[in-house]
Amino acid sequence: MSDTRTRRVAGATDSQQGDHPSGDNRFDLVDKHLKRARYEQDQLIETLHVAQDVFGYLSEDILIYVARALRLPPSMVYGVATFYHLFTFDPPGDHSCTVCTGTACFVKGADDIVQAVSDTYSVPAGETSEDGSLTLKTARCLGSCGLAPVVVFDGNVLGHQDTESTLELVAGAVGGGG
Amino acid sequence: MRDTRPTVNISFDGVDYEGYVGESVLECARRNGVTIPSLCFLEGLSVWGGCRICVVEVAEGHRLRPACATQVTPDMEIKIETPRLRAYRKSVLELLFAEGNHVCAVCVSNGKCELQDMAVFSGMDHVRYDYQAPRREVDASHPKYVFDPNRCILCTRCVRVCDEIEGAHVWDISYRGEHAELITEMNRPWGDSLSCTWCGKCVAVCPTGSLAYEGRSIGEMEHDPVMIKRLAVARSRGEWLDPEGAI
Ligand code: SF4
Ligand code: SF4
Ligand code: FES
Ligand code: FES
């Protein structure tokens, strides 16, 4: 079992490292929430939300940190965290490509887009490529059906996409592909 | 010890009995020597109500209720042996068998398994559902015990006994639905657990061959779930010896 006092959370940049005993100042934000919540055990889910917002995902170190802070058994924290689909346990890639597979987008070939990106960058939908450069996700109707098929790349919503334009987009940010 | 709790009149399959206020239908049946099959329930632990093997029909509207999680009420008419309930129990068991990988012929608990007993009791002779054949890895990292999730029915007896009686809370359930699986601590090998005291209570209470002592071969694993009741009685009433014992 790892120890939060000596290990750093993967992905912490130099500017995030500092005075916090964990060596990662992002924990200050989690601490702030914990204090406001008076370290109440029923604040577990809220605390996990805050931690995910801060870190982008919940690593084992973060879960252990929360378990310690709320004085809860680690298995219970892990059980609660994995029960909810909202939490993710893998670090997101440097870039993210979300393809809408709602009805309107699906009819207009969203699946081909997913397949193309997945094949080109060897990343299954819902996962991150091995080199950590790209996370490929699918979503249910993003509410912009008029623009179908819709792709969200690094937070930008792009309408009327096709396989070619999406691959171009990804290649522009991530590079080559293949 | 004489029970001073107020009583209510109830009936099981048309026969009248006396129940205590606050008592569950299952407890009441057991006390009166009436059989209601159960799996996740274990005397001495909190009620989980998850397996639904213990369902009974309660007269008004023939509502299905888990006997372990339903309290007796005045004039309650409870049905246990109806065609509908028998069929229902069978389905629940078949689902349990289809969901994991229960290969009794090679199981440490073969012949000494509560799930198997329940199947025999209910006359379950085949499974009508598709076997899910999940891929689950055995955890043999603990020096004294083995956990085989293929045989786990998620009754949570181990979770409850470890939390409520031993006070270690090593176990819990991760994920949900068909992906639900038991974990120890932060989903690490059991042998790496810092909180496990090696007390063996989880192994004692497991109704299947999922938790067993290291080194047991086929049919060699004997569980001792009643140990928890003895312990609970001992602690709550200060009766450390079997009250019905000779000495
Ligand atoms: S051996 Fe005891 S402490 Fe360890 S997991 Fe089982 S019940 Fe918990
Ligand atoms: S390991 Fe045994 S006691 Fe624990 S949940 Fe599974 S079947 Fe129940
Ligand atoms: S289906 Fe894609 S935005 Fe509605
Ligand atoms: S014994 Fe009642 S639900 Fe399992």
Short mmCIF file of C-alpha atoms and ligand atoms in Angstrom, two decimals:
data_model
loop_
_atom_site.label_atom_id
_atom_site.label_comp_id
_atom_site.label_asym_id
_atom_site.label_seq_id
_atom_site.Cartn_x
_atom_site.Cartn_y
_atom_site.Cartn_z
CA MET A 1 0.00 0.00 0.00
CA SER A 2 1.38 3.38 -0.96
CA ASP A 3 1.87 6.21 1.45
CA THR A 4 0.54 9.67 0.65
CA ARG A 5 3.19 11.32 2.74
CA THR A 6 5.98 10.19 0.51
CA ARG A 7 4.40 9.73 -2.88
CA ARG A 8 3.35 12.33 -5.33
CA VAL A 9 0.25 12.21 -7.43
CA ALA A 10 1.22 11.45 -11.00
CA GLY A 11 0.91 14.45 -13.27
CA ALA A 12 1.66 17.15 -10.72
CA THR A 13 3.60 19.90 -12.46
CA ASP A 14 6.38 21.82 -10.74
CA SER A 15 4.20 24.83 -10.09
CA GLN A 16 1.72 22.62 -8.27
CA GLN A 17 4.32 21.22 -5.94
CA GLY A 18 4.88 23.12 -2.78
CA ASP A 19 4.26 23.35 0.90
CA HIS A 20 1.49 20.84 1.23
CA PRO A 21 2.81 17.84 3.19
CA SER A 22 1.96 15.59 0.23
CA GLY A 23 4.27 17.66 -1.96
CA ASP A 24 1.38 18.65 -4.20
CA ASN A 25 -0.39 21.92 -3.51
CA ARG A 26 -3.54 20.81 -5.25
CA PHE A 27 -4.34 18.99 -2.03
CA ASP A 28 -4.82 22.43 -0.42
CA LEU A 29 -8.07 22.72 -2.38
CA VAL A 30 -9.23 19.36 -1.10
CA ASP A 31 -8.23 20.37 2.43
CA LYS A 32 -10.21 23.57 2.14
CA HIS A 33 -13.31 21.61 1.26
CA LEU A 34 -12.66 19.11 4.06
CA LYS A 35 -12.41 21.91 6.59
CA ARG A 36 -15.61 23.50 5.39
CA ALA A 37 -17.27 20.08 5.63
CA ARG A 38 -15.88 19.70 9.18
CA TYR A 39 -14.41 16.35 8.18
CA GLU A 40 -17.90 14.82 8.43
CA GLN A 41 -17.92 11.27 7.12
CA ASP A 42 -21.17 11.77 5.23
CA GLN A 43 -19.31 14.32 3.09
CA LEU A 44 -17.47 11.52 1.32
CA ILE A 45 -19.18 11.84 -2.06
CA GLU A 46 -18.89 15.64 -2.04
CA THR A 47 -15.21 15.35 -1.18
CA LEU A 48 -14.61 12.89 -4.01
CA HIS A 49 -16.28 15.33 -6.40
CA VAL A 50 -14.02 18.14 -5.27
CA ALA A 51 -10.95 15.92 -5.55
CA GLN A 52 -11.91 14.85 -9.05
CA ASP A 53 -12.48 18.46 -10.10
CA VAL A 54 -9.06 19.37 -8.78
CA PHE A 55 -7.07 16.43 -10.13
CA GLY A 56 -9.18 15.41 -13.12
CA TYR A 57 -9.45 11.86 -11.85
CA LEU A 58 -9.21 9.84 -8.65
CA SER A 59 -5.92 8.02 -8.24
CA GLU A 60 -5.30 5.52 -5.50
CA ASP A 61 -3.24 8.11 -3.64
CA ILE A 62 -6.11 10.57 -3.71
CA LEU A 63 -8.58 7.96 -2.46
CA ILE A 64 -6.21 7.05 0.37
CA TYR A 65 -5.83 10.71 1.21
CA VAL A 66 -9.61 11.12 1.45
CA ALA A 67 -9.98 7.92 3.45
CA ARG A 68 -7.41 9.15 5.98
CA ALA A 69 -8.92 12.61 6.20
CA LEU A 70 -12.46 11.34 6.83
CA ARG A 71 -11.25 8.42 8.95
CA LEU A 72 -13.03 5.91 6.76
CA PRO A 73 -11.89 2.40 5.83
CA PRO A 74 -10.16 2.41 2.43
CA SER A 75 -12.38 -0.36 1.06
CA MET A 76 -15.47 1.70 1.84
CA VAL A 77 -14.07 4.76 0.06
CA TYR A 78 -13.11 2.64 -2.94
CA GLY A 79 -16.54 1.00 -2.91
CA VAL A 80 -18.40 4.30 -2.86
CA ALA A 81 -16.18 5.88 -5.51
CA THR A 82 -16.55 2.99 -7.95
CA PHE A 83 -20.32 2.77 -7.40
CA TYR A 84 -20.86 6.07 -9.21
CA HIS A 85 -20.28 6.39 -12.93
CA LEU A 86 -19.31 10.02 -12.44
CA PHE A 87 -15.92 9.19 -11.05
CA THR A 88 -12.97 8.19 -13.17
CA PHE A 89 -9.81 6.47 -11.99
CA ASP A 90 -7.42 6.92 -14.88
CA PRO A 91 -5.59 10.16 -15.63
CA PRO A 92 -7.06 11.86 -18.71
CA GLY A 93 -4.85 12.21 -21.79
CA ASP A 94 -3.23 15.50 -22.86
CA HIS A 95 -6.02 15.95 -25.41
CA SER A 96 -9.56 14.73 -25.37
CA CYS A 97 -11.82 13.87 -28.27
CA THR A 98 -15.49 13.24 -27.47
CA VAL A 99 -17.72 12.02 -30.26
CA CYS A 100 -21.47 12.32 -29.79
CA THR A 101 -23.18 9.01 -30.51
CA GLY A 102 -26.71 10.23 -29.77
CA THR A 103 -29.40 9.33 -32.27
CA ALA A 104 -28.98 12.26 -34.66
CA CYS A 105 -25.18 11.98 -34.72
CA PHE A 106 -25.30 8.23 -34.95
CA VAL A 107 -27.54 8.38 -38.01
CA LYS A 108 -25.03 10.72 -39.62
CA GLY A 109 -22.09 8.40 -39.13
CA ALA A 110 -20.72 9.16 -35.64
CA ASP A 111 -19.74 5.54 -35.27
CA ASP A 112 -17.42 5.74 -38.26
CA ILE A 113 -15.70 8.71 -36.65
CA VAL A 114 -15.20 6.85 -33.39
CA GLN A 115 -13.89 3.84 -35.27
CA ALA A 116 -11.48 5.91 -37.34
CA VAL A 117 -9.97 7.73 -34.37
CA SER A 118 -9.87 4.51 -32.39
CA ASP A 119 -8.06 2.65 -35.19
CA THR A 120 -5.67 5.46 -36.07
CA TYR A 121 -4.53 6.10 -32.51
CA SER A 122 -5.03 2.56 -31.15
CA VAL A 123 -7.28 3.78 -28.38
CA PRO A 124 -10.54 2.03 -27.50
CA ALA A 125 -13.51 4.35 -26.93
CA GLY A 126 -13.66 5.39 -23.30
CA GLU A 127 -9.92 5.03 -22.80
CA THR A 128 -6.65 6.89 -23.11
CA SER A 129 -3.91 6.04 -25.60
CA GLU A 130 -0.88 4.30 -24.19
CA ASP A 131 1.39 7.33 -24.57
CA GLY A 132 -1.18 9.43 -22.68
CA SER A 133 -1.66 11.86 -25.56
CA LEU A 134 -5.31 11.27 -26.37
CA THR A 135 -8.49 10.29 -24.53
CA LEU A 136 -11.31 9.11 -26.80
CA LYS A 137 -14.80 9.33 -25.39
CA THR A 138 -18.34 8.96 -26.62
CA ALA A 139 -21.34 10.86 -25.32
CA ARG A 140 -25.10 10.63 -25.55
CA CYS A 141 -26.80 13.54 -27.33
CA LEU A 142 -24.97 16.78 -26.57
CA GLY A 143 -28.05 18.82 -27.36
CA SER A 144 -26.78 20.23 -30.66
CA CYS A 145 -28.45 17.75 -32.98
CA GLY A 146 -28.78 20.42 -35.70
CA LEU A 147 -24.99 20.27 -35.98
CA ALA A 148 -24.79 16.47 -36.18
CA PRO A 149 -22.39 14.80 -36.16
CA VAL A 150 -20.86 16.66 -33.24
CA VAL A 151 -17.31 16.28 -31.96
CA VAL A 152 -15.92 18.02 -28.89
CA PHE A 153 -12.17 18.42 -29.08
CA ASP A 154 -10.36 19.83 -26.03
CA GLY A 155 -13.56 21.52 -24.96
CA ASN A 156 -14.45 23.04 -28.35
CA VAL A 157 -17.77 21.96 -29.81
CA LEU A 158 -17.47 21.31 -33.55
CA GLY A 159 -20.45 20.54 -35.77
CA HIS A 160 -20.85 18.73 -39.10
CA GLN A 161 -17.76 16.63 -38.64
CA ASP A 162 -16.80 13.58 -40.61
CA THR A 163 -14.05 11.01 -40.37
CA GLU A 164 -11.61 13.06 -42.39
CA SER A 165 -12.12 16.39 -40.62
CA THR A 166 -11.94 14.75 -37.19
CA LEU A 167 -8.74 12.89 -37.97
CA GLU A 168 -7.25 16.12 -39.27
CA LEU A 169 -8.27 17.88 -36.07
CA VAL A 170 -6.74 15.24 -33.85
CA ALA A 171 -3.57 15.03 -35.93
CA GLY A 172 -3.21 18.81 -35.63
CA ALA A 173 -3.02 18.63 -31.86
CA VAL A 174 -1.71 15.17 -31.12
CA GLY A 175 0.44 14.68 -34.17
CA GLY A 176 0.83 12.00 -36.82
CA GLY A 177 -1.48 9.24 -35.84
CA GLY A 178 -0.75 5.64 -36.50
CA MET B 1 -34.26 -16.15 30.07
CA ARG B 2 -37.94 -15.22 29.94
CA ASP B 3 -38.83 -12.85 27.13
CA THR B 4 -40.87 -9.89 28.31
CA ARG B 5 -41.43 -8.28 24.93
CA PRO B 6 -45.06 -7.64 23.92
CA THR B 7 -46.45 -10.27 21.57
CA VAL B 8 -48.53 -10.33 18.39
CA ASN B 9 -50.49 -13.13 16.78
CA ILE B 10 -49.37 -14.17 13.33
CA SER B 11 -49.67 -17.22 11.12
CA PHE B 12 -47.33 -19.14 8.85
CA ASP B 13 -49.09 -21.02 6.04
CA GLY B 14 -52.33 -20.96 8.02
CA VAL B 15 -50.90 -22.15 11.35
CA ASP B 16 -51.04 -19.69 14.26
CA TYR B 17 -47.93 -18.59 16.12
CA GLU B 18 -46.90 -15.89 18.53
CA GLY B 19 -44.42 -13.27 17.41
CA TYR B 20 -42.62 -10.57 19.38
CA VAL B 21 -43.04 -6.92 18.52
CA GLY B 22 -39.90 -5.73 16.73
CA GLU B 23 -38.91 -9.20 15.63
CA SER B 24 -38.45 -9.98 11.93
CA VAL B 25 -40.59 -12.55 10.14
CA LEU B 26 -37.50 -14.70 9.66
CA GLU B 27 -36.44 -14.57 13.33
CA CYS B 28 -39.97 -15.38 14.39
CA ALA B 29 -40.12 -18.38 12.07
CA ARG B 30 -36.75 -19.69 13.26
CA ARG B 31 -37.73 -19.35 16.90
CA ASN B 32 -40.87 -21.35 16.23
CA GLY B 33 -39.12 -24.05 14.24
CA VAL B 34 -40.64 -22.94 10.93
CA THR B 35 -38.27 -23.07 7.95
CA ILE B 36 -37.81 -20.07 5.69
CA PRO B 37 -34.82 -20.45 3.40
CA SER B 38 -32.26 -17.64 3.58
CA LEU B 39 -28.75 -16.90 2.43
CA CYS B 40 -27.43 -13.45 3.19
CA PHE B 41 -29.02 -13.34 6.64
CA LEU B 42 -26.81 -14.42 9.51
CA GLU B 43 -27.69 -14.26 13.18
CA GLY B 44 -25.38 -11.87 14.97
CA LEU B 45 -24.92 -9.55 11.97
CA SER B 46 -26.96 -6.61 10.71
CA VAL B 47 -29.65 -7.35 8.13
CA TRP B 48 -28.59 -6.92 4.51
CA GLY B 49 -31.73 -8.05 2.68
CA GLY B 50 -29.90 -8.50 -0.60
CA CYS B 51 -30.29 -12.11 -1.72
CA ARG B 52 -34.10 -12.25 -1.77
CA ILE B 53 -34.13 -15.99 -1.14
CA CYS B 54 -36.21 -15.43 1.98
CA VAL B 55 -39.20 -13.82 0.25
CA VAL B 56 -42.59 -14.62 1.71
CA GLU B 57 -46.09 -13.52 0.77
CA VAL B 58 -47.97 -11.30 3.15
CA ALA B 59 -51.71 -11.83 2.91
CA GLU B 60 -53.09 -8.45 1.95
CA GLY B 61 -52.43 -8.22 -1.77
CA HIS B 62 -50.00 -11.16 -1.66
CA ARG B 63 -47.13 -8.76 -1.46
CA LEU B 64 -43.66 -10.23 -1.66
CA ARG B 65 -41.49 -9.29 1.30
CA PRO B 66 -38.01 -10.33 2.39
CA ALA B 67 -38.64 -12.19 5.65
CA CYS B 68 -35.30 -11.11 7.12
CA ALA B 69 -36.06 -7.41 6.61
CA THR B 70 -39.79 -7.34 7.48
CA GLN B 71 -41.09 -7.00 11.02
CA VAL B 72 -44.05 -8.99 12.26
CA THR B 73 -47.24 -6.99 12.71
CA PRO B 74 -50.49 -7.96 14.48
CA ASP B 75 -52.53 -10.60 12.64
CA MET B 76 -49.99 -10.94 9.86
CA GLU B 77 -50.78 -13.88 7.60
CA ILE B 78 -47.54 -15.12 6.10
CA LYS B 79 -47.26 -17.64 3.29
CA ILE B 80 -44.00 -19.54 2.76
CA GLU B 81 -44.80 -22.56 0.63
CA THR B 82 -46.82 -21.38 -2.36
CA PRO B 83 -46.16 -22.37 -6.00
CA ARG B 84 -45.33 -18.77 -6.78
CA LEU B 85 -42.76 -18.50 -3.99
CA ARG B 86 -41.19 -21.82 -4.88
CA ALA B 87 -40.80 -20.72 -8.48
CA TYR B 88 -39.45 -17.37 -7.38
CA ARG B 89 -36.81 -18.88 -5.10
CA LYS B 90 -35.73 -21.20 -7.86
CA SER B 91 -35.27 -18.29 -10.24
CA VAL B 92 -33.21 -16.35 -7.73
CA LEU B 93 -30.96 -19.38 -7.21
CA GLU B 94 -30.62 -20.00 -10.92
CA LEU B 95 -29.58 -16.39 -11.38
CA LEU B 96 -26.95 -16.77 -8.66
CA PHE B 97 -25.56 -19.87 -10.34
CA ALA B 98 -25.61 -18.26 -13.79
CA GLU B 99 -23.91 -15.10 -12.55
CA GLY B 100 -20.69 -16.58 -11.14
CA ASN B 101 -18.63 -19.65 -11.95
CA HIS B 102 -19.93 -22.36 -9.66
CA VAL B 103 -18.20 -25.58 -10.57
CA CYS B 104 -19.20 -27.66 -7.56
CA ALA B 105 -17.23 -30.73 -8.64
CA VAL B 106 -13.93 -28.94 -8.00
CA CYS B 107 -15.01 -26.67 -5.13
CA VAL B 108 -13.48 -26.75 -1.65
CA SER B 109 -16.99 -26.51 -0.23
CA ASN B 110 -18.59 -29.23 -2.32
CA GLY B 111 -21.10 -30.99 -0.07
CA LYS B 112 -20.73 -28.34 2.66
CA CYS B 113 -22.09 -25.31 0.84
CA GLU B 114 -25.13 -23.25 1.77
CA LEU B 115 -25.76 -22.28 -1.85
CA GLN B 116 -25.71 -25.92 -2.88
CA ASP B 117 -27.96 -26.86 0.05
CA MET B 118 -30.36 -24.13 -0.98
CA ALA B 119 -30.47 -25.45 -4.54
CA VAL B 120 -31.23 -28.95 -3.28
CA PHE B 121 -33.85 -27.64 -0.84
CA SER B 122 -35.57 -25.65 -3.57
CA GLY B 123 -35.46 -28.44 -6.11
CA MET B 124 -33.36 -26.40 -8.50
CA ASP B 125 -31.99 -28.97 -10.93
CA HIS B 126 -30.98 -26.87 -13.91
CA VAL B 127 -30.30 -23.27 -14.86
CA ARG B 128 -32.54 -21.66 -17.48
CA TYR B 129 -30.44 -18.53 -17.83
CA ASP B 130 -27.28 -18.05 -19.85
CA TYR B 131 -24.14 -18.56 -17.83
CA GLN B 132 -22.27 -15.28 -17.66
CA ALA B 133 -18.92 -17.01 -17.20
CA PRO B 134 -17.23 -13.89 -15.85
CA ARG B 135 -13.43 -13.77 -15.73
CA ARG B 136 -12.42 -13.29 -12.12
CA GLU B 137 -9.03 -13.83 -10.58
CA VAL B 138 -8.43 -15.82 -7.42
CA ASP B 139 -6.65 -13.92 -4.66
CA ALA B 140 -4.28 -16.33 -2.94
CA SER B 141 -2.05 -13.59 -1.52
CA HIS B 142 -3.12 -14.06 2.11
CA PRO B 143 -0.88 -16.45 4.02
CA LYS B 144 -3.82 -18.18 5.70
CA TYR B 145 -6.83 -17.81 3.42
CA VAL B 146 -7.90 -17.91 -0.21
CA PHE B 147 -10.55 -15.75 -1.86
CA ASP B 148 -12.12 -17.09 -5.03
CA PRO B 149 -14.51 -14.46 -6.41
CA ASN B 150 -15.85 -16.97 -8.93
CA ARG B 151 -17.91 -18.49 -6.13
CA CYS B 152 -18.93 -15.24 -4.47
CA ILE B 153 -22.64 -14.46 -4.36
CA LEU B 154 -22.14 -11.00 -2.84
CA CYS B 155 -24.11 -11.84 0.27
CA THR B 156 -21.83 -9.40 2.18
CA ARG B 157 -21.59 -11.63 5.23
CA CYS B 158 -17.81 -11.23 5.15
CA VAL B 159 -18.11 -7.45 4.76
CA ARG B 160 -20.46 -7.21 7.72
CA VAL B 161 -18.66 -9.58 10.04
CA CYS B 162 -15.31 -7.91 9.44
CA ASP B 163 -16.82 -4.46 10.02
CA GLU B 164 -19.34 -5.17 12.77
CA ILE B 165 -17.74 -7.93 14.82
CA GLU B 166 -14.01 -7.75 14.13
CA GLY B 167 -14.01 -3.98 13.58
CA ALA B 168 -11.50 -4.07 10.75
CA HIS B 169 -13.66 -3.31 7.67
CA VAL B 170 -11.20 -4.92 5.29
CA TRP B 171 -13.89 -5.91 2.75
CA ASP B 172 -16.32 -3.90 0.71
CA ILE B 173 -18.12 -4.07 -2.63
CA SER B 174 -16.75 -2.17 -5.60
CA TYR B 175 -18.63 -1.10 -8.73
CA ARG B 176 -22.24 -2.17 -9.18
CA GLY B 177 -24.67 -4.41 -11.00
CA GLU B 178 -23.01 -7.12 -13.05
CA HIS B 179 -19.60 -5.55 -12.41
CA ALA B 180 -19.93 -5.60 -8.63
CA GLU B 181 -17.08 -7.39 -6.93
CA LEU B 182 -15.66 -7.73 -3.46
CA ILE B 183 -12.46 -5.87 -2.70
CA THR B 184 -10.03 -5.75 0.18
CA GLU B 185 -8.83 -2.31 1.21
CA MET B 186 -8.00 -0.12 -1.81
CA ASN B 187 -8.56 -3.02 -4.20
CA ARG B 188 -5.16 -4.44 -3.31
CA PRO B 189 -4.26 -8.07 -2.73
CA TRP B 190 -5.68 -9.32 0.56
CA GLY B 191 -2.23 -10.38 1.71
CA ASP B 192 -1.06 -6.75 1.51
CA SER B 193 -3.87 -5.58 3.76
CA LEU B 194 -2.73 -3.57 6.78
CA SER B 195 -6.02 -3.86 8.64
CA CYS B 196 -6.70 -7.60 8.34
CA THR B 197 -6.09 -9.23 11.73
CA TRP B 198 -6.10 -12.77 10.33
CA CYS B 199 -9.04 -13.53 12.61
CA GLY B 200 -10.74 -15.76 10.05
CA LYS B 201 -14.27 -14.57 10.77
CA CYS B 202 -14.97 -13.75 7.12
CA VAL B 203 -13.89 -17.25 6.18
CA ALA B 204 -16.05 -18.76 8.90
CA VAL B 205 -19.24 -17.10 7.69
CA CYS B 206 -18.97 -17.45 3.91
CA PRO B 207 -21.91 -19.53 2.67
CA THR B 208 -20.01 -20.76 -0.40
CA GLY B 209 -16.50 -21.88 -1.29
CA SER B 210 -15.51 -18.31 -2.03
CA LEU B 211 -13.56 -17.88 1.20
CA ALA B 212 -11.57 -20.84 2.44
CA TYR B 213 -8.55 -21.80 4.49
CA GLU B 214 -5.33 -22.10 2.54
CA GLY B 215 -4.55 -25.57 1.30
CA ARG B 216 -8.01 -27.12 1.45
CA SER B 217 -8.80 -29.52 -1.37
CA ILE B 218 -12.13 -30.43 -2.91
CA GLY B 219 -14.95 -30.76 -0.37
CA GLU B 220 -12.61 -30.15 2.57
CA MET B 221 -13.70 -26.69 3.60
CA GLU B 222 -16.01 -26.53 6.59
CA HIS B 223 -17.38 -23.10 7.51
CA ASP B 224 -18.67 -22.13 10.94
CA PRO B 225 -21.22 -19.33 10.53
CA VAL B 226 -22.88 -20.09 13.89
CA MET B 227 -19.69 -18.90 15.57
CA ILE B 228 -20.89 -15.34 15.03
CA LYS B 229 -24.14 -15.94 16.84
CA ARG B 230 -22.24 -17.47 19.76
CA LEU B 231 -19.97 -14.47 19.84
CA ALA B 232 -22.84 -12.01 19.63
CA VAL B 233 -24.70 -13.74 22.46
CA ALA B 234 -21.55 -13.91 24.52
CA ARG B 235 -20.83 -10.23 24.12
CA SER B 236 -24.35 -8.90 24.51
CA ARG B 237 -25.51 -11.10 27.39
CA GLY B 238 -22.25 -12.09 28.98
CA GLU B 239 -22.99 -15.72 28.25
CA TRP B 240 -19.68 -17.09 27.14
CA LEU B 241 -20.64 -20.73 27.36
CA ASP B 242 -23.35 -22.41 25.35
CA PRO B 243 -26.51 -21.69 27.43
CA GLU B 244 -27.85 -25.13 26.55
CA GLY B 245 -24.51 -26.77 27.26
CA ALA B 246 -24.06 -29.44 29.90
CA ILE B 247 -21.79 -27.48 32.21
S1 SF4 C 1 -9.56 -12.42 8.59
FE1 SF4 C 1 -10.73 -11.13 10.03
S2 SF4 C 1 -9.84 -9.09 9.81
FE2 SF4 C 1 -9.12 -10.29 8.04
S3 SF4 C 1 -10.63 -9.82 6.45
FE3 SF4 C 1 -11.37 -11.67 7.49
S4 SF4 C 1 -12.78 -10.91 9.10
FE4 SF4 C 1 -11.55 -9.16 8.39
S1 SF4 C 2 -16.95 -13.98 -0.16
FE1 SF4 C 2 -18.50 -15.35 0.71
S2 SF4 C 2 -19.27 -14.22 2.51
FE2 SF4 C 2 -18.22 -12.74 1.22
S3 SF4 C 2 -19.85 -11.86 -0.07
FE3 SF4 C 2 -18.89 -13.54 -1.23
S4 SF4 C 2 -20.18 -15.31 -0.78
FE4 SF4 C 2 -20.65 -13.78 0.77
S1 FES C 3 -27.35 13.38 -31.10
FE1 FES C 3 -25.43 14.33 -31.15
S2 FES C 3 -25.95 16.29 -30.44
FE2 FES C 3 -27.85 15.28 -30.32
S1 FES C 4 -31.89 -13.75 3.68
FE1 FES C 4 -33.39 -12.22 3.44
S2 FES C 4 -32.72 -11.19 1.67
FE2 FES C 4 -31.12 -12.62 1.99
#
